[in-house]
Amino acid sequence: MRSPVRVLTAVPICDGHDSAINTINLEFIRHGIEVVYLGFHRYVSDIVRAAIQEDVAAVGISSYNGGHIEFFAEVVRVLRRKGASDIAVFGGGGGTITQADVKLMKRRGVDQIFFAGTSLEQMADYVRDHYGKRRAKRSGNGDLALARKLTEIEEAFTSGKKPQTRTPARNSHRAQVIGFTGPGGAGKTTLIDELVLRFLHDQPSGRLAILSHDPSVVGEGALLGDRATMINSQDDRIFMRSMATRGQAGGLSPATESCLELLAHSGFDYVFIETVGTGQEAMPFRSKLVDQTVLVMNPDYGARLQLQKIVMLDVAEIVVVNKTDLDRAKAALLEIEQRLTQNKRKQQIVATVAKRHRDRGVDELYELITKNGGTRASGASRTAQRAVPTAAKVKSR
Amino acid sequence: MSKLGAVVEAVEKHGKFVLDQVKRARTDEAFGRELTERWAKLKSEIPITKAPTGLQLPRFALPEIDEPGEIARYLFGEGLPGEFPYLAAAYREMYLEPLQTNGAIETGSYGNRKSPDTVAAVAGRGPRSRQQQNGANGKSAPAPKVRPPEEPTRLFSGLMLAEDTNKRFHFLSAHQRSKRLSTAFDGPTLYGIDSDADGVFGKIGEGGVAIDTVEDMVRLYDGFDLGSPDFSASMTISGPAPIMMAMYIAAAKRRFGDNVVPKLRGTVQADIFKEVQAQNETIFPVEASLRFLCDMIEWTSENMPRWYPVSISGYHIGEAGSTPVQQAAYTLSNGFAYVEMLMARGADVNVFGPRLSFFLDCGLDVEYIALSRVSRKIWAIGMRDVFGAGPKAQLFKLHTQTSGRSLIAAEFKNNLTRTAAELMLAYMNATNSCHSNSADEPFTTPSEEWIRLASHSQAILLEESGIFKHTMNMLSGSPGMKAVERAVENAIVEEFREIERLGGVMGAVENRYQRSQIQTAAHRYEQQIYDGTRPIVALNRYRNGSDDMPEVELVRTPRSKQQQQIDRLKKFKAKNAGKAEQALDKLAAIVDSDENCFPALLEAAEVCSLGQISERLQEVVGRFRPMV
């Protein structure tokens, strides 16, 4: 089975017109294309960084606010400068992009512009026909080569072959791997992005990788939209990769484990891995896949009885109750605390409001993750080494 | 239950109240007689007006009914123009030509008595309501002079640098009695970014005017008397609206002194909810944005009694692809959410309520026959019955713009017809002001040729044609219009229920309910165009066979002008460097406290650029996290 075509779509800086691109994204997905959507009001540098890290075949830009000649040309120029001239640039802007503009834009390296009136079908066909070719290997050690290696792993799994990538040397530096899971809508993405903001301030030269997942069905497209809301993670010190699950249940992709191994040995201090929104029975991380597991919940899990059914509450090292500004938060924190006490393990519970700027709960979670992980020796003695209270302690403000 | 649930109940209760009145009029003889007498008196007091052909007509038309139940249904359910629940119009008279006053009021079959309002019987909204106030306050005051009404035409403009837009404003308003300017800003300004920031070159002055500093704001309205009762400025900006408002005030003070502030008239859009739901021009987190907005509303309501500090907008919701019902439902529910929020802060609904204004889209779908009429009614009921607002705070004061989305690039001259039909619908809904789009807008910021035609289309409709200038209620109340009203009202209330189920407007926003509803509707609209179920002339039918785009004059900002803006911004920053830092520190400290930060913003606007202020504010409150 062939891998789906991957493209990145975005709307330029100072432009919030996302109606057209939203519709086009949906149509692309329907036609089996995986779309990494970066969102609106995006700088050239953010678009190029994302295109390289996601290793897409092409970048689609939807522009309605003028300045398209400069903007498209700049995307092409920066891609080339970064050695990614094999990533094509296409786009549209209704009637705002004239035929004369298109001539000029193509001369500057833009591959294709769709005019007003082009059907969605035609656009999707063009993308599949022109950007579906297998691309050459890349050498070197930078993000460019790493991104291509991740693509090779993903494609190998999709086509049913074992990936060719060598296993990294045992003694090479391994990043701390933190797994984030929990039901859809609990705020995992926002929470990770807020942790990234703290990492960027706290560790002035460190690097961090994020492996994020969105659901998809075998042979179909997917909307990989986490980047659009992760405003702090658009930074050269953050390497982010969005993966579609390509039919695998349980919140991860068939290629996740191999990709994670590669990322863990690619010089990052941390690798954050985010599952798709999971159900009560899910236990997405196999043993030793991650160093710490963070379960992110919101207070609206329903009746207390439901807590007994959530398997991850037995497994996670840290339980985050997000959105504690909601009315039910106090009761939820108490119920979850009691549930964890039954486990008699040294689990931590943290109350956060991730959407709030400078939230103290997120500060606390960042401390827990970075300070605990720093002294990890081996998986077996992990929990014993923690200097934490014996009973789970609710830390709410 | 949020207040929106209470609005649903109030609308239903009002419906029942009307039915009860109908029944009572039919069963309670005294009540029926009272109504019949009132009706007869009303009819007898209607002045008579004369068309240029000599035809005599009543100045406002009433349904031809004489049965007490039907009279009750009309008076309570629809209301006379300017009377609760304001279905027909917010004011008794709008768009009408002034009556001949030198004893030349004609009489006719509708009676021979003068209307008690004859003196004030002029078109438009402003002058009339002011005159009523004057009359009520000073008993011995001489009869107020009849001032010519303001035209409802309000044209939107913004291109290149401040001086270019200023020139366009003078071009557009040269022949207008009242100067009603509406300002479009370029992308960097809308996002609170300075022109000299990395990565925005190419966007400067595109799609609107580039404004970075108070000096630009001075240039923008140069030559206009900002304190004059005939001048009003509207600024279509939301994310950094409080900053732009502060710059406008600072510019006005520079030119006319401190005393001009209470005289300033105009509107700043400032609608955060619709940005988050549809237009995506938010720069601070929602809660912080709402706090800045409320700070501004409270300050301007106190200090600028003639300013509208928010324009609660459905236009962008409609343009992003919503259905008309979604547009009205989200706009109204957003409005009610603002009211709830301001009242929770202790603000007086009768102080800020009259300073809320609204902005709707008008496209070609059938709902637009009555969308604004129904919106006006629901707003009035909600404000009166849920929030306890007095009559002035019940008015849904509306600006309408014809639909940009309905304009098509292919054979674009057809856009003149589309806009003309939409204009007709907008005025049938008794909008208080209106902008008509230029036919060349699928391609470019309007060029002079097409914007002139757009402006003329309103003059043709309101001045040449007799449709709106002789008689109020000329087109109200047809069976079809009533059917649309009922269907639209029910659908809006149903949307309210859904939003209420999600925890009110804020809850629904956090669940990205409105966004996903709008996106779904937009997708369906596109599919309907492609499968032909939504006919678009020259696009999916009657094509001329050529795919060539027409040659239109493009308005684009030359690189030299963009550079000029950067250069003078840098000069401004260098000149104010020390003072700016002080002002920003003070602002940051006040934002960190819970005080109203608008006064500090006013000080900062004197010496800081837009980008300097928004960046500092983002350090304190964070950046907006987009929802997709």
mmCIF file of N, CA and C in Angstrom, chain A residues 12-16 18-19 22-23 26-27 30 37 39-43 63 65-71 95-96 98-99 101 115-120 190 193-194 225 228-232 355 357-358, chain B residues 187-188 191 193 198-203 206-207 278-280 287 319-321 409 442-443 510 515 519 522-523 526-527 530 539 547-549 554 556 559 592 618-628:
data_model
loop_
_atom_site.group_PDB
_atom_site.id
_atom_site.type_symbol
_atom_site.label_atom_id
_atom_site.label_comp_id
_atom_site.label_asym_id
_atom_site.label_seq_id
_atom_site.Cartn_x
_atom_site.Cartn_y
_atom_site.Cartn_z
ATOM 1 N N PRO A 12 -1.039 33.141 5.103
ATOM 2 C CA PRO A 12 0.105 34.016 5.416
ATOM 3 C C PRO A 12 -0.090 34.926 6.626
ATOM 4 N N ILE A 13 0.985 35.518 7.006
ATOM 5 C CA ILE A 13 1.012 36.475 8.107
ATOM 6 C C ILE A 13 -0.012 37.592 7.868
ATOM 7 N N CYS A 14 -0.614 38.060 8.938
ATOM 8 C CA CYS A 14 -1.588 39.156 8.896
ATOM 9 C C CYS A 14 -2.809 38.845 8.040
ATOM 10 N N ASP A 15 -3.135 37.598 7.924
ATOM 11 C CA ASP A 15 -4.283 37.204 7.111
ATOM 12 C C ASP A 15 -5.057 36.159 7.900
ATOM 13 N N GLY A 16 -6.318 36.426 8.152
ATOM 14 C CA GLY A 16 -7.129 35.482 8.930
ATOM 15 C C GLY A 16 -8.178 34.784 8.081
ATOM 16 N N ASP A 18 -9.578 32.101 6.615
ATOM 17 C CA ASP A 18 -9.341 30.660 6.588
ATOM 18 C C ASP A 18 -10.525 29.859 6.063
ATOM 19 N N SER A 19 -11.532 30.571 5.568
ATOM 20 C CA SER A 19 -12.719 29.852 5.104
ATOM 21 C C SER A 19 -12.372 28.957 3.911
ATOM 22 N N ASN A 22 -10.031 26.003 4.923
ATOM 23 C CA ASN A 22 -10.733 24.969 5.692
ATOM 24 C C ASN A 22 -11.492 24.036 4.772
ATOM 25 N N THR A 23 -12.161 24.626 3.798
ATOM 26 C CA THR A 23 -12.916 23.813 2.847
ATOM 27 C C THR A 23 -11.973 22.948 2.011
ATOM 28 N N LEU A 26 -10.613 19.960 3.973
ATOM 29 C CA LEU A 26 -11.589 18.874 4.065
ATOM 30 C C LEU A 26 -11.626 18.061 2.777
ATOM 31 N N GLU A 27 -11.549 18.782 1.657
ATOM 32 C CA GLU A 27 -11.628 18.119 0.358
ATOM 33 C C GLU A 27 -10.368 17.277 0.103
ATOM 34 N N ARG A 30 -10.633 14.113 2.051
ATOM 35 C CA ARG A 30 -11.576 13.205 1.392
ATOM 36 C C ARG A 30 -10.914 12.484 0.226
ATOM 37 N N TYR A 37 -2.018 21.086 8.928
ATOM 38 C CA TYR A 37 -2.547 22.440 8.820
ATOM 39 C C TYR A 37 -1.886 23.332 9.868
ATOM 40 N N GLY A 39 -2.477 26.648 10.121
ATOM 41 C CA GLY A 39 -3.356 27.733 10.578
ATOM 42 C C GLY A 39 -3.143 29.033 9.828
ATOM 43 N N PHE A 40 -3.789 30.085 10.351
ATOM 44 C CA PHE A 40 -3.751 31.394 9.697
ATOM 45 C C PHE A 40 -2.717 32.291 10.384
ATOM 46 N N HIS A 41 -2.415 33.419 9.752
ATOM 47 C CA HIS A 41 -1.520 34.426 10.320
ATOM 48 C C HIS A 41 -0.160 33.791 10.649
ATOM 49 N N ARG A 42 0.480 33.231 9.630
ATOM 50 C CA ARG A 42 1.731 32.497 9.834
ATOM 51 C C ARG A 42 2.902 33.127 9.095
ATOM 52 N N TYR A 43 4.001 33.286 9.790
ATOM 53 C CA TYR A 43 5.216 33.836 9.193
ATOM 54 C C TYR A 43 5.831 32.841 8.214
ATOM 55 N N SER A 63 -4.041 32.862 0.249
ATOM 56 C CA SER A 63 -3.794 34.260 0.586
ATOM 57 C C SER A 63 -4.910 35.159 0.076
ATOM 58 N N ASN A 65 -5.222 38.544 1.598
ATOM 59 C CA ASN A 65 -5.036 39.884 2.136
ATOM 60 C C ASN A 65 -3.952 40.684 1.422
ATOM 61 N N GLY A 66 -3.589 40.253 0.211
ATOM 62 C CA GLY A 66 -2.583 41.009 -0.531
ATOM 63 C C GLY A 66 -1.169 40.638 -0.153
ATOM 64 N N GLY A 67 -0.224 41.192 -0.905
ATOM 65 C CA GLY A 67 1.184 40.920 -0.638
ATOM 66 C C GLY A 67 1.609 39.513 -1.030
ATOM 67 N N HIS A 68 0.808 38.839 -1.867
ATOM 68 C CA HIS A 68 1.087 37.419 -2.173
ATOM 69 C C HIS A 68 2.358 37.226 -2.983
ATOM 70 N N ILE A 69 2.679 38.184 -3.862
ATOM 71 C CA ILE A 69 3.873 37.996 -4.700
ATOM 72 C C ILE A 69 5.098 37.865 -3.816
ATOM 73 N N GLU A 70 5.255 38.796 -2.883
ATOM 74 C CA GLU A 70 6.404 38.752 -1.971
ATOM 75 C C GLU A 70 6.354 37.507 -1.097
ATOM 76 N N PHE A 71 5.168 37.211 -0.577
ATOM 77 C CA PHE A 71 5.083 36.150 0.427
ATOM 78 C C PHE A 71 5.405 34.775 -0.161
ATOM 79 N N GLY A 95 -9.859 35.810 -6.483
ATOM 80 C CA GLY A 95 -9.570 36.776 -7.538
ATOM 81 C C GLY A 95 -8.424 37.710 -7.202
ATOM 82 N N THR A 96 -7.896 37.642 -5.973
ATOM 83 C CA THR A 96 -6.880 38.625 -5.599
ATOM 84 C C THR A 96 -5.545 38.378 -6.300
ATOM 85 N N THR A 98 -3.864 37.807 -9.719
ATOM 86 C CA THR A 98 -4.187 37.950 -11.135
ATOM 87 C C THR A 98 -3.280 37.058 -11.985
ATOM 88 N N GLN A 99 -3.637 36.952 -13.275
ATOM 89 C CA GLN A 99 -2.814 36.139 -14.172
ATOM 90 C C GLN A 99 -1.397 36.702 -14.314
ATOM 91 N N ASP A 101 0.163 38.318 -12.001
ATOM 92 C CA ASP A 101 0.860 37.959 -10.765
ATOM 93 C C ASP A 101 1.407 36.537 -10.862
ATOM 94 N N PHE A 115 -6.807 29.461 -9.749
ATOM 95 C CA PHE A 115 -7.640 30.662 -9.848
ATOM 96 C C PHE A 115 -9.013 30.419 -9.259
ATOM 97 N N ALA A 116 -9.728 31.520 -9.012
ATOM 98 C CA ALA A 116 -11.130 31.416 -8.596
ATOM 99 C C ALA A 116 -11.863 30.592 -9.640
ATOM 100 N N GLY A 117 -12.725 29.719 -9.178
ATOM 101 C CA GLY A 117 -13.493 28.913 -10.113
ATOM 102 C C GLY A 117 -12.918 27.521 -10.331
ATOM 103 N N THR A 118 -11.660 27.281 -9.919
ATOM 104 C CA THR A 118 -11.112 25.927 -10.005
ATOM 105 C C THR A 118 -11.894 25.044 -9.036
ATOM 106 N N SER A 119 -12.296 23.864 -9.492
ATOM 107 C CA SER A 119 -13.083 23.033 -8.586
ATOM 108 C C SER A 119 -12.170 22.392 -7.550
ATOM 109 N N LEU A 120 -12.764 22.053 -6.421
ATOM 110 C CA LEU A 120 -12.012 21.423 -5.338
ATOM 111 C C LEU A 120 -11.426 20.098 -5.812
ATOM 112 N N THR A 190 -2.678 22.022 24.246
ATOM 113 C CA THR A 190 -2.411 23.307 24.891
ATOM 114 C C THR A 190 -1.425 23.129 26.037
ATOM 115 N N ASP A 193 2.066 22.672 24.730
ATOM 116 C CA ASP A 193 2.592 23.928 24.214
ATOM 117 C C ASP A 193 3.000 24.865 25.349
ATOM 118 N N GLU A 194 2.259 24.846 26.427
ATOM 119 C CA GLU A 194 2.620 25.682 27.579
ATOM 120 C C GLU A 194 3.880 25.145 28.260
ATOM 121 N N GLY A 225 -3.750 18.807 12.775
ATOM 122 C CA GLY A 225 -3.961 20.240 13.042
ATOM 123 C C GLY A 225 -3.350 20.759 14.329
ATOM 124 N N ALA A 228 -1.408 24.145 14.528
ATOM 125 C CA ALA A 228 -2.119 25.416 14.397
ATOM 126 C C ALA A 228 -2.363 26.076 15.748
ATOM 127 N N THR A 229 -2.550 25.263 16.779
ATOM 128 C CA THR A 229 -2.837 25.862 18.081
ATOM 129 C C THR A 229 -1.591 25.946 18.956
ATOM 130 N N MET A 230 -0.475 25.338 18.498
ATOM 131 C CA MET A 230 0.729 25.318 19.335
ATOM 132 C C MET A 230 1.616 26.516 19.002
ATOM 133 N N ILE A 231 1.260 27.658 19.564
ATOM 134 C CA ILE A 231 1.935 28.898 19.184
ATOM 135 C C ILE A 231 3.373 28.954 19.681
ATOM 136 N N ASN A 232 3.641 28.339 20.821
ATOM 137 C CA ASN A 232 4.994 28.427 21.374
ATOM 138 C C ASN A 232 5.938 27.423 20.749
ATOM 139 N N LYS A 355 -5.004 26.936 29.560
ATOM 140 C CA LYS A 355 -5.273 28.076 28.673
ATOM 141 C C LYS A 355 -4.899 29.401 29.328
ATOM 142 N N HIS A 357 -2.553 32.154 30.880
ATOM 143 C CA HIS A 357 -1.155 32.558 30.779
ATOM 144 C C HIS A 357 -0.506 32.490 32.158
ATOM 145 N N ARG A 358 0.715 31.971 32.228
ATOM 146 C CA ARG A 358 1.477 31.880 33.474
ATOM 147 C C ARG A 358 0.752 31.073 34.552
ATOM 148 N N GLY B 187 -3.292 44.447 7.171
ATOM 149 C CA GLY B 187 -3.088 43.257 7.984
ATOM 150 C C GLY B 187 -2.239 43.490 9.223
ATOM 151 N N PRO B 188 -1.049 44.084 9.076
ATOM 152 C CA PRO B 188 -0.233 44.299 10.263
ATOM 153 C C PRO B 188 -0.966 45.089 11.344
ATOM 154 N N TYR B 191 -3.471 43.045 13.250
ATOM 155 C CA TYR B 191 -2.867 42.092 14.175
ATOM 156 C C TYR B 191 -1.964 42.780 15.202
ATOM 157 N N ILE B 193 0.649 44.617 14.792
ATOM 158 C CA ILE B 193 2.076 44.491 14.492
ATOM 159 C C ILE B 193 2.556 45.774 13.804
ATOM 160 N N ASP B 198 9.735 42.229 11.464
ATOM 161 C CA ASP B 198 10.223 41.234 10.503
ATOM 162 C C ASP B 198 9.053 40.484 9.879
ATOM 163 N N GLY B 199 9.143 40.268 8.580
ATOM 164 C CA GLY B 199 8.190 39.360 7.941
ATOM 165 C C GLY B 199 6.902 39.977 7.464
ATOM 166 N N VAL B 200 6.674 41.277 7.683
ATOM 167 C CA VAL B 200 5.411 41.855 7.224
ATOM 168 C C VAL B 200 5.559 42.741 5.979
ATOM 169 N N PHE B 201 6.786 42.921 5.523
ATOM 170 C CA PHE B 201 6.963 43.736 4.314
ATOM 171 C C PHE B 201 6.189 43.073 3.175
ATOM 172 N N GLY B 202 5.495 43.862 2.399
ATOM 173 C CA GLY B 202 4.626 43.310 1.368
ATOM 174 C C GLY B 202 3.172 43.397 1.793
ATOM 175 N N LYS B 203 2.946 43.408 3.103
ATOM 176 C CA LYS B 203 1.580 43.478 3.636
ATOM 177 C C LYS B 203 1.220 44.909 4.046
ATOM 178 N N GLU B 206 -1.721 47.027 2.402
ATOM 179 C CA GLU B 206 -2.522 46.152 1.535
ATOM 180 C C GLU B 206 -3.847 45.818 2.214
ATOM 181 N N GLY B 207 -4.930 45.984 1.483
ATOM 182 C CA GLY B 207 -6.243 45.626 2.019
ATOM 183 C C GLY B 207 -6.759 46.614 3.053
ATOM 184 N N ALA B 278 -14.973 33.635 13.925
ATOM 185 C CA ALA B 278 -14.962 33.680 12.467
ATOM 186 C C ALA B 278 -13.789 34.416 11.836
ATOM 187 N N GLN B 279 -13.429 35.585 12.332
ATOM 188 C CA GLN B 279 -12.531 36.402 11.524
ATOM 189 C C GLN B 279 -11.058 36.258 11.866
ATOM 190 N N ASN B 280 -10.776 35.695 13.018
ATOM 191 C CA ASN B 280 -9.400 35.304 13.342
ATOM 192 C C ASN B 280 -8.421 36.457 13.494
ATOM 193 N N GLU B 287 -10.092 35.924 27.341
ATOM 194 C CA GLU B 287 -10.487 36.600 28.572
ATOM 195 C C GLU B 287 -9.819 37.969 28.726
ATOM 196 N N GLU B 319 -19.561 36.147 6.273
ATOM 197 C CA GLU B 319 -18.542 36.057 5.221
ATOM 198 C C GLU B 319 -17.698 34.790 5.374
ATOM 199 N N ALA B 320 -17.528 34.331 6.610
ATOM 200 C CA ALA B 320 -16.749 33.109 6.822
ATOM 201 C C ALA B 320 -17.543 31.882 6.404
ATOM 202 N N GLY B 321 -18.810 32.067 6.086
ATOM 203 C CA GLY B 321 -19.552 30.952 5.515
ATOM 204 C C GLY B 321 -20.767 30.492 6.276
ATOM 205 N N ALA B 409 -15.605 36.788 -9.300
ATOM 206 C CA ALA B 409 -14.587 37.316 -10.210
ATOM 207 C C ALA B 409 -15.020 37.184 -11.668
ATOM 208 N N PRO B 442 -13.590 41.383 -5.745
ATOM 209 C CA PRO B 442 -12.950 40.064 -5.797
ATOM 210 C C PRO B 442 -11.460 40.152 -6.138
ATOM 211 N N PHE B 443 -11.042 41.281 -6.706
ATOM 212 C CA PHE B 443 -9.654 41.381 -7.165
ATOM 213 C C PHE B 443 -8.787 42.283 -6.303
ATOM 214 N N GLU B 510 -15.499 27.818 23.709
ATOM 215 C CA GLU B 510 -14.426 26.908 24.109
ATOM 216 C C GLU B 510 -14.569 25.531 23.481
ATOM 217 N N ARG B 515 -17.412 27.970 15.508
ATOM 218 C CA ARG B 515 -16.447 27.779 14.413
ATOM 219 C C ARG B 515 -16.796 26.566 13.575
ATOM 220 N N GLN B 519 -17.865 26.472 9.667
ATOM 221 C CA GLN B 519 -17.057 25.748 8.676
ATOM 222 C C GLN B 519 -17.893 24.721 7.917
ATOM 223 N N ALA B 522 -19.971 26.587 5.460
ATOM 224 C CA ALA B 522 -19.154 27.094 4.352
ATOM 225 C C ALA B 522 -18.852 25.976 3.354
ATOM 226 N N HIS B 523 -18.560 24.818 3.891
ATOM 227 C CA HIS B 523 -18.250 23.681 3.031
ATOM 228 C C HIS B 523 -19.473 23.294 2.195
ATOM 229 N N GLU B 526 -19.934 25.782 -0.662
ATOM 230 C CA GLU B 526 -19.015 25.531 -1.782
ATOM 231 C C GLU B 526 -19.488 24.337 -2.604
ATOM 232 N N GLN B 527 -19.888 23.277 -1.904
ATOM 233 C CA GLN B 527 -20.342 22.094 -2.636
ATOM 234 C C GLN B 527 -21.577 22.406 -3.467
ATOM 235 N N TYR B 530 -20.490 23.987 -6.588
ATOM 236 C CA TYR B 530 -19.899 23.060 -7.546
ATOM 237 C C TYR B 530 -20.918 22.087 -8.120
ATOM 238 N N LEU B 539 -20.720 31.659 -13.322
ATOM 239 C CA LEU B 539 -19.786 30.745 -12.681
ATOM 240 C C LEU B 539 -20.235 29.294 -12.921
ATOM 241 N N ASP B 547 -12.164 31.738 -19.768
ATOM 242 C CA ASP B 547 -11.704 31.748 -18.382
ATOM 243 C C ASP B 547 -10.800 32.933 -18.096
ATOM 244 N N ASP B 548 -10.651 33.801 -19.085
ATOM 245 C CA ASP B 548 -9.760 34.934 -18.893
ATOM 246 C C ASP B 548 -10.296 35.873 -17.819
ATOM 247 N N MET B 549 -9.400 36.317 -17.006
ATOM 248 C CA MET B 549 -9.790 37.275 -15.985
ATOM 249 C C MET B 549 -9.795 38.670 -16.629
ATOM 250 N N LEU B 554 -5.646 47.676 -10.489
ATOM 251 C CA LEU B 554 -5.319 47.132 -9.173
ATOM 252 C C LEU B 554 -4.777 48.229 -8.267
ATOM 253 N N ARG B 556 -2.485 48.661 -5.376
ATOM 254 C CA ARG B 556 -1.476 47.985 -4.558
ATOM 255 C C ARG B 556 -0.484 49.016 -4.031
ATOM 256 N N ARG B 559 6.436 49.528 -3.209
ATOM 257 C CA ARG B 559 7.469 49.252 -2.209
ATOM 258 C C ARG B 559 7.987 50.534 -1.566
ATOM 259 N N ASP B 592 -1.692 44.447 35.184
ATOM 260 C CA ASP B 592 -1.478 43.379 36.153
ATOM 261 C C ASP B 592 -2.397 43.528 37.373
ATOM 262 N N GLN B 618 1.023 41.662 25.503
ATOM 263 C CA GLN B 618 1.127 40.205 25.350
ATOM 264 C C GLN B 618 2.070 39.600 26.382
ATOM 265 N N GLU B 619 3.087 40.378 26.761
ATOM 266 C CA GLU B 619 3.974 39.865 27.815
ATOM 267 C C GLU B 619 3.203 39.656 29.108
ATOM 268 N N VAL B 620 2.249 40.552 29.367
ATOM 269 C CA VAL B 620 1.513 40.456 30.624
ATOM 270 C C VAL B 620 0.394 39.426 30.552
ATOM 271 N N VAL B 621 -0.361 39.423 29.462
ATOM 272 C CA VAL B 621 -1.567 38.572 29.433
ATOM 273 C C VAL B 621 -1.436 37.364 28.518
ATOM 274 N N GLY B 622 -0.365 37.290 27.738
ATOM 275 C CA GLY B 622 -0.187 36.152 26.831
ATOM 276 C C GLY B 622 -0.695 36.457 25.434
ATOM 277 N N ARG B 623 -0.483 35.480 24.561
ATOM 278 C CA ARG B 623 -0.924 35.636 23.175
ATOM 279 C C ARG B 623 -2.176 34.796 22.946
ATOM 280 N N PHE B 624 -2.914 35.145 21.915
ATOM 281 C CA PHE B 624 -4.093 34.368 21.560
ATOM 282 C C PHE B 624 -3.677 33.011 20.990
ATOM 283 N N ARG B 625 -4.333 31.977 21.469
ATOM 284 C CA ARG B 625 -4.080 30.652 20.912
ATOM 285 C C ARG B 625 -5.191 30.341 19.920
ATOM 286 N N PRO B 626 -4.850 30.235 18.643
ATOM 287 C CA PRO B 626 -5.910 30.075 17.651
ATOM 288 C C PRO B 626 -6.689 28.773 17.844
ATOM 289 N N MET B 627 -7.949 28.842 17.466
ATOM 290 C CA MET B 627 -8.736 27.617 17.377
ATOM 291 C C MET B 627 -8.895 27.344 15.893
ATOM 292 N N VAL B 628 -8.812 26.101 15.508
ATOM 293 C CA VAL B 628 -8.946 25.832 14.062
ATOM 294 C C VAL B 628 -10.190 25.016 13.780
#
